[in-house]
Coordinates of C-alpha atoms and ligand atoms in Angstrom, one line a residue:
Chain A
X1 CA -59.5 -9.8 1.4
X2 CA -58.3 -8.8 4.8
X3 CA -59.5 -10.6 8.0
X4 CA -62.1 -7.8 8.8
X5 CA -63.7 -8.0 5.4
X6 CA -63.7 -11.8 5.6
X7 CA -65.3 -11.7 9.0
X8 CA -67.9 -9.1 7.9
X9 CA -68.8 -11.3 4.9
X10 CA -69.2 -14.4 7.0
X11 CA -71.1 -12.6 9.8
X12 CA -73.5 -11.0 7.3
X13 CA -73.9 -14.4 5.6
X14 CA -75.3 -15.7 8.9
X15 CA -77.7 -12.8 9.2
X16 CA -78.8 -13.2 5.6
X17 CA -79.4 -16.9 6.1
X18 CA -81.8 -16.1 8.9
X19 CA -83.4 -13.0 7.2
X20 CA -83.9 -14.7 3.8
X21 CA -85.7 -17.6 5.5
X22 CA -88.1 -15.3 7.4
X23 CA -88.6 -13.2 4.3
X24 CA -89.5 -16.2 2.1
X25 CA -91.7 -17.8 4.8
X26 CA -93.6 -14.6 5.3
X27 CA -94.1 -14.1 1.6
X28 CA -95.3 -17.6 1.1
X29 CA -97.7 -17.3 4.1
X30 CA -99.0 -13.9 2.9
X31 CA -99.7 -15.1 -0.7
X32 CA -101.1 -18.5 0.4
X33 CA -103.4 -17.1 2.9
X34 CA -105.0 -14.8 0.3
X35 CA -103.9 -11.5 1.8
X36 CA -104.4 -8.5 -0.6
X37 CA -101.8 -5.8 -1.1
X38 CA -104.0 -3.6 1.0
X39 CA -104.2 -6.2 3.9
X40 CA -100.4 -6.4 3.8
X41 CA -99.9 -2.6 4.0
X42 CA -102.2 -2.5 7.0
X43 CA -99.9 -4.9 8.7
X44 CA -96.6 -3.2 7.7
X45 CA -97.6 0.4 8.1
X46 CA -95.9 2.0 11.1
X47 CA -94.7 -1.4 12.1
X48 CA -91.3 -0.9 13.7
X49 CA -90.6 -4.6 13.7
X50 CA -91.1 -4.7 10.0
X51 CA -88.8 -1.7 9.5
X52 CA -86.0 -2.9 11.8
X53 CA -86.1 -6.4 10.2
X54 CA -85.8 -5.1 6.6
X55 CA -83.2 -2.4 7.6
X56 CA -81.0 -5.1 9.1
X57 CA -81.6 -7.3 6.0
X58 CA -80.7 -4.4 3.7
X59 CA -77.6 -3.5 5.6
X60 CA -76.4 -7.1 5.8
X61 CA -76.9 -7.5 2.0
X62 CA -75.1 -4.2 1.4
X63 CA -72.1 -5.4 3.3
X64 CA -72.1 -9.0 2.1
X65 CA -72.7 -8.6 -1.7
X66 CA -70.0 -6.1 -2.5
X67 CA -67.3 -8.1 -0.7
X68 CA -68.2 -11.2 -2.7
X69 CA -68.5 -9.3 -5.9
X70 CA -65.1 -7.7 -5.3
X71 CA -63.6 -11.2 -5.0
X72 CA -65.4 -12.5 -8.1
X73 CA -64.2 -9.5 -10.1
X74 CA -60.7 -9.8 -8.9
X75 CA -60.6 -13.4 -9.8
X76 CA -62.4 -13.3 -13.2
X77 CA -61.3 -9.9 -14.5
X78 CA -58.1 -7.8 -14.4
X79 CA -59.9 -5.1 -12.4
X80 CA -57.9 -4.7 -9.2
X81 CA -56.8 -1.9 -6.9
X82 CA -58.3 1.3 -5.6
X83 CA -60.8 1.9 -8.4
X84 CA -62.4 -1.5 -7.7
X85 CA -62.7 -0.8 -4.0
X86 CA -64.3 2.6 -4.6
X87 CA -66.7 1.0 -7.1
X88 CA -67.7 -1.6 -4.5
X89 CA -68.3 1.1 -1.9
X90 CA -70.5 2.8 -4.5
X91 CA -72.3 -0.5 -5.1
X92 CA -72.8 -0.9 -1.3
X93 CA -74.2 2.6 -1.0
X94 CA -76.6 1.9 -3.9
X95 CA -77.9 -1.2 -2.2
X96 CA -78.4 0.7 1.1
X97 CA -80.2 3.6 -0.6
X98 CA -82.5 1.4 -2.8
X99 CA -83.2 -1.1 0.0
X100 CA -84.0 1.4 2.7
X101 CA -86.1 3.4 0.3
X102 CA -88.2 0.3 -0.5
X103 CA -88.5 -0.6 3.2
X104 CA -89.5 3.0 4.1
X105 CA -92.0 3.1 1.3
X106 CA -93.8 0.1 2.7
X107 CA -93.5 1.3 6.3
X108 CA -95.0 4.7 5.4
X109 CA -97.5 3.4 2.8
Chain B
X1 CA -43.7 -68.7 -18.8
X2 CA -42.2 -66.9 -21.7
X3 CA -38.6 -66.0 -21.9
X4 CA -39.6 -62.4 -21.3
X5 CA -41.3 -62.9 -18.1
X6 CA -38.3 -64.7 -16.6
X7 CA -36.4 -61.5 -16.8
X8 CA -36.7 -59.7 -13.5
X9 CA -38.9 -56.6 -13.6
X10 CA -40.4 -57.5 -17.0
X11 CA -44.2 -57.7 -17.2
X12 CA -45.9 -60.9 -18.1
X13 CA -47.4 -59.2 -21.0
X14 CA -45.5 -56.0 -21.8
X15 CA -48.2 -53.6 -22.8
X16 CA -47.8 -51.1 -25.6
X17 CA -48.2 -47.7 -24.2
X18 CA -48.5 -44.4 -26.1
X19 CA -46.9 -41.6 -24.2
X20 CA -47.9 -38.1 -25.3
X21 CA -45.3 -35.7 -23.9
X22 CA -45.4 -31.9 -23.9
X23 CA -42.5 -30.5 -25.8
X24 CA -41.5 -26.8 -25.8
X25 CA -42.3 -24.1 -23.3
X26 CA -45.5 -22.0 -23.0
X27 CA -46.0 -22.6 -26.7
X28 CA -45.3 -26.1 -27.9
X29 CA -47.0 -29.3 -28.8
X30 CA -47.4 -32.9 -27.7
X31 CA -45.0 -35.5 -29.1
X32 CA -46.0 -39.2 -29.0
X33 CA -43.7 -42.0 -28.1
X34 CA -44.4 -45.7 -28.0
X35 CA -43.0 -47.9 -25.3
X36 CA -43.5 -51.4 -23.9
X37 CA -44.7 -50.9 -20.4
X38 CA -42.9 -53.0 -17.8
X39 CA -44.3 -54.3 -14.5
X40 CA -44.3 -51.7 -11.8
X41 CA -42.8 -49.1 -14.0
X42 CA -43.4 -45.7 -12.6
X43 CA -44.3 -42.7 -14.7
X44 CA -40.8 -41.3 -14.0
X45 CA -39.3 -44.5 -15.2
X46 CA -41.3 -44.1 -18.4
X47 CA -40.0 -40.6 -18.9
X48 CA -36.4 -41.8 -18.2
X49 CA -36.8 -44.6 -20.7
X50 CA -37.9 -42.2 -23.4
X51 CA -35.1 -39.9 -22.7
X52 CA -32.4 -42.6 -22.6
X53 CA -33.6 -44.6 -25.5
X54 CA -35.7 -42.4 -27.8
X55 CA -35.0 -38.7 -27.4
X56 CA -32.1 -37.4 -25.4
X57 CA -33.3 -33.8 -25.7
X58 CA -36.3 -34.5 -23.5
X59 CA -36.1 -32.3 -20.3
X60 CA -37.6 -33.2 -17.0
X61 CA -36.5 -33.1 -13.3
X62 CA -36.0 -35.7 -10.6
X63 CA -33.6 -36.5 -7.9
X64 CA -34.4 -39.0 -5.2
X65 CA -36.8 -41.3 -7.1
X66 CA -38.3 -42.4 -3.7
X67 CA -40.8 -39.7 -2.9
X68 CA -38.6 -37.5 -0.7
X69 CA -37.2 -34.6 -2.8
X70 CA -40.4 -33.3 -4.4
X71 CA -38.8 -32.6 -7.7
X72 CA -40.5 -35.0 -10.1
X73 CA -44.1 -33.7 -10.1
X74 CA -45.9 -33.5 -13.5
X75 CA -49.4 -33.4 -14.7
X76 CA -50.3 -37.0 -15.7
X77 CA -53.5 -37.5 -17.7
X78 CA -54.7 -34.2 -16.4
X79 CA -53.9 -34.7 -12.7
X80 CA -50.8 -33.4 -10.9
X81 CA -48.8 -36.3 -9.4
X82 CA -45.4 -37.2 -8.0
X83 CA -44.2 -39.3 -10.9
X84 CA -41.6 -41.4 -9.0
X85 CA -44.3 -42.9 -6.8
X86 CA -47.0 -43.3 -9.5
X87 CA -47.2 -46.5 -11.4
X88 CA -47.8 -45.9 -15.0
X89 CA -50.2 -48.9 -15.3
X90 CA -52.3 -47.4 -12.5
X91 CA -52.9 -44.1 -14.3
X92 CA -52.8 -44.9 -18.0
X93 CA -56.2 -44.5 -19.6
X94 CA -56.8 -46.7 -22.6
X95 CA -53.0 -47.3 -22.8
X96 CA -52.3 -43.6 -23.2
X97 CA -50.3 -41.5 -20.8
X98 CA -50.4 -37.7 -21.4
X99 CA -47.6 -35.9 -19.6
X100 CA -47.5 -32.1 -19.1
X101 CA -45.5 -29.8 -16.9
X102 CA -47.0 -28.6 -13.7
X103 CA -49.7 -25.9 -14.1
X104 CA -49.4 -22.4 -12.6
X105 CA -45.6 -22.2 -13.0
X106 CA -43.5 -20.9 -15.9
X107 CA -42.4 -23.8 -18.2
X108 CA -38.6 -23.9 -18.7
X109 CA -38.7 -26.7 -21.2
X110 CA -40.8 -29.8 -21.8
X111 CA -41.7 -31.2 -18.4
X112 CA -39.5 -28.9 -16.3
X113 CA -41.0 -25.9 -14.7
X114 CA -39.4 -22.9 -13.0
X115 CA -40.2 -23.4 -9.3
X116 CA -38.9 -20.0 -8.3
X117 CA -42.3 -18.3 -8.0
X118 CA -43.4 -21.2 -5.8
X119 CA -40.5 -20.8 -3.4
X120 CA -40.8 -17.0 -3.5
X121 CA -44.3 -17.2 -2.2
X122 CA -43.0 -19.6 0.5
X123 CA -40.8 -16.7 1.6
X124 CA -43.6 -14.1 1.3
X125 CA -45.8 -16.2 3.6
X126 CA -43.0 -16.2 6.2
X127 CA -42.7 -19.9 5.7
X128 CA -39.4 -19.9 7.7
X129 CA -38.6 -20.1 11.4
X130 CA -38.1 -16.8 13.2
X131 CA -36.0 -17.4 16.3
X132 CA -36.4 -13.8 17.4
X133 CA -33.8 -11.4 18.9
X134 CA -32.8 -13.6 21.9
X135 CA -33.1 -17.0 20.5
X136 CA -34.4 -19.6 23.0
X137 CA -32.2 -19.4 26.1
X138 CA -33.5 -22.8 27.1
X139 CA -35.0 -25.8 25.4
X140 CA -38.7 -25.4 24.6
X141 CA -40.5 -28.4 26.1
X142 CA -43.2 -29.4 23.6
X143 CA -45.2 -32.5 24.4
X144 CA -46.2 -34.5 21.4
X145 CA -49.8 -34.4 22.6
X146 CA -50.1 -30.6 22.6
X147 CA -52.7 -29.3 20.2
X148 CA -50.3 -27.0 18.5
X149 CA -47.7 -29.7 18.1
X150 CA -50.4 -31.9 16.5
X151 CA -51.4 -29.2 14.1
X152 CA -47.8 -28.7 13.1
X153 CA -47.2 -32.4 12.8
X154 CA -50.2 -32.7 10.5
X155 CA -48.5 -30.4 7.9
X156 CA -44.8 -30.7 8.5
X157 CA -44.1 -33.5 6.1
X158 CA -44.5 -31.4 3.0
X159 CA -41.8 -32.2 0.3
X160 CA -42.3 -28.9 -1.7
X161 CA -43.4 -30.8 -4.8
X162 CA -45.8 -28.2 -6.1
X163 CA -48.6 -30.6 -6.8
X164 CA -51.1 -28.7 -4.7
X165 CA -50.0 -25.4 -6.2
X166 CA -50.6 -26.9 -9.7
X167 CA -54.0 -28.1 -8.6
X168 CA -55.2 -24.9 -7.1
X169 CA -57.6 -22.8 -9.3
X170 CA -57.3 -19.8 -7.1
X171 CA -53.6 -19.6 -8.1
X172 CA -54.6 -19.6 -11.8
X173 CA -57.1 -16.9 -11.2
X174 CA -55.0 -14.7 -8.9
X175 CA -51.3 -15.1 -9.6
X176 CA -50.5 -13.3 -6.4
X177 CA -52.2 -16.0 -4.2
X178 CA -49.7 -17.5 -2.0
X179 CA -51.0 -21.0 -2.6
X180 CA -51.6 -24.1 -0.5
X181 CA -48.0 -25.2 0.2
X182 CA -46.8 -21.8 1.5
X183 CA -49.9 -21.3 3.6
X184 CA -49.6 -24.8 5.0
X185 CA -46.0 -24.2 5.9
X186 CA -47.0 -20.9 7.6
X187 CA -49.6 -22.7 9.6
X188 CA -47.1 -25.2 10.9
X189 CA -45.0 -22.3 12.1
X190 CA -48.0 -20.5 13.7
X191 CA -48.2 -23.6 15.8
X192 CA -44.5 -23.5 16.8
X193 CA -44.3 -22.1 20.3
X194 CA -40.6 -21.2 19.8
X195 CA -41.3 -18.9 16.8
X196 CA -41.1 -15.2 17.5
X197 CA -42.4 -13.9 14.2
X198 CA -46.1 -14.5 14.5
X199 CA -47.4 -11.0 14.0
X200 CA -45.6 -10.4 10.8
X201 CA -46.5 -13.9 9.6
X202 CA -50.2 -13.5 10.3
X203 CA -50.0 -10.1 8.4
X204 CA -48.2 -11.8 5.5
X205 CA -50.9 -14.5 5.1
X206 CA -53.8 -12.1 5.2
X207 CA -54.9 -9.9 2.4
X208 CA -55.9 -10.6 -1.1
X209 CA -53.0 -12.9 -1.7
X210 CA -53.5 -14.8 1.5
X211 CA -55.6 -17.4 3.3
X212 CA -58.9 -15.5 3.0
X213 CA -58.9 -15.9 -0.7
X214 CA -58.9 -19.7 -0.5
X215 CA -62.2 -21.2 -1.7
X216 CA -61.8 -24.3 0.4
X217 CA -62.5 -26.4 -2.7
X218 CA -60.0 -29.0 -1.5
X219 CA -58.1 -29.7 -4.7
X220 CA -54.8 -29.3 -2.9
X221 CA -55.9 -31.8 -0.2
X222 CA -57.2 -34.2 -2.8
X223 CA -53.9 -34.3 -4.7
X224 CA -51.2 -33.9 -2.1
X225 CA -49.1 -37.0 -2.4
X226 CA -48.1 -36.8 1.2
X227 CA -51.9 -36.8 2.1
X228 CA -51.5 -33.5 3.9
X229 CA -54.5 -31.2 4.2
X230 CA -53.5 -27.7 3.2
X231 CA -57.2 -26.7 3.1
X232 CA -57.4 -27.4 6.9
X233 CA -54.2 -25.6 7.5
X234 CA -55.6 -22.6 5.6
X235 CA -58.8 -22.8 7.7
X236 CA -56.5 -22.7 10.8
X237 CA -54.9 -19.5 9.4
X238 CA -58.3 -17.9 8.8
X239 CA -59.2 -18.6 12.5
X240 CA -55.9 -17.3 13.7
X241 CA -56.0 -14.1 11.7
X242 CA -59.6 -13.4 12.7
X243 CA -58.9 -14.2 16.3
X244 CA -56.1 -11.6 16.2
X245 CA -58.2 -9.0 14.4
X246 CA -60.9 -9.4 17.0
X247 CA -58.4 -9.1 19.9
X248 CA -57.0 -6.0 18.4
X249 CA -60.5 -4.4 18.1
X250 CA -61.5 -5.6 21.6
Ligands
SF4_1 S1 -58.6 -25.5 -0.8 FE1 -57.8 -23.4 -1.1 S2 -55.6 -23.7 -1.4 FE2 -56.5 -25.7 -1.7 S3 -56.8 -25.9 -3.9 FE3 -58.7 -25.0 -3.0 S4 -58.5 -22.7 -3.1 FE4 -56.5 -23.7 -3.4
SF4_2 S1 -48.5 -29.7 0.6 FE1 -48.4 -31.7 -0.4 S2 -48.8 -31.3 -2.6 FE2 -48.3 -29.4 -1.6 S3 -46.1 -29.1 -1.9 FE3 -46.4 -30.1 0.1 S4 -46.2 -32.3 -0.3 FE4 -46.5 -31.3 -2.3
FES3 S1 -37.9 -37.9 -7.6 FE1 -37.9 -37.2 -5.5 S2 -40.0 -37.1 -5.0 FE2 -40.0 -38.0 -7.0

């Protein structure tokens, strides 16, 4: 891992710590206060705060997870080198696509 | 008092000790020896006694016997230790001592490992002083209180024993990992104001073999017989390499 990857992983960890807390707190609040799916969509539709928050969340996860997974795979398997890096870029792209697709789906619902 | 206790260095009750010693190289087996443990006998003394009195073919390594040379490290009952400064009575469990060669290094024979990869990584981490092209024209004045001097002092007493290297799981998982001792040495040099090779050194300790791969799980610091803290030295290298990466971008 080079210093830039290391810094990216630590920096995104800080963002994720904050984002996961807000995400969980909001979910608990929404389910405890008896909001229906319809009520939730009314609040999230066209809500730019919602979209920006989840876009940041998704991007942080898409940077953080592949760097960690790369280290785990390097340590626990014999998979090293270029092909691993390319696979991790692919994994990151997948997280971005799936995550943003979900966030947009709720934003546009 | 029995006649035995009146002999200097003989324990009041010489205890029977079973010593299981690794024999062979990567493949091999444990061989058991029985000895009468004497007072204050070190693990190294036990090995020497076995070699002199029971089996002259037993191979192991030592030099100073006083905790200075770093050549006598072995794995004792599962933990890496400097055997010349470890009393057998203190570490025997149920009167059994199991002795193995250090982990993470090729075994030459019995308890002797090949330290070459350990020292090779020391070189790869630029763990040597770089005086630069025009070596100091004048004395460098370094006050003992300077933060850099303190950082260097904290790690400079390493005796190259390899105990930390043997204790580090990351070395087992990633054989290229430079390991705690080499990185600790690099950190002492990063804090040496006279050294002119910092850029190359910080490059050398970055990357998948370098400081960023350390999991900070502290085994090295736990086992270092000189009570150094390679984990903290490695944290220092992480800060230094990141500081440099940010300055370059900025
Ligand atoms: S703190 Fe780092 S160098 Fe020390 S044993 Fe753990 S992984 Fe190895
Ligand atoms: S850091 Fe400690 S354990 Fe590691 S080689 Fe040096 S003295 Fe031995
Ligand atoms: S023999 Fe020198 S440190 Fe143990």
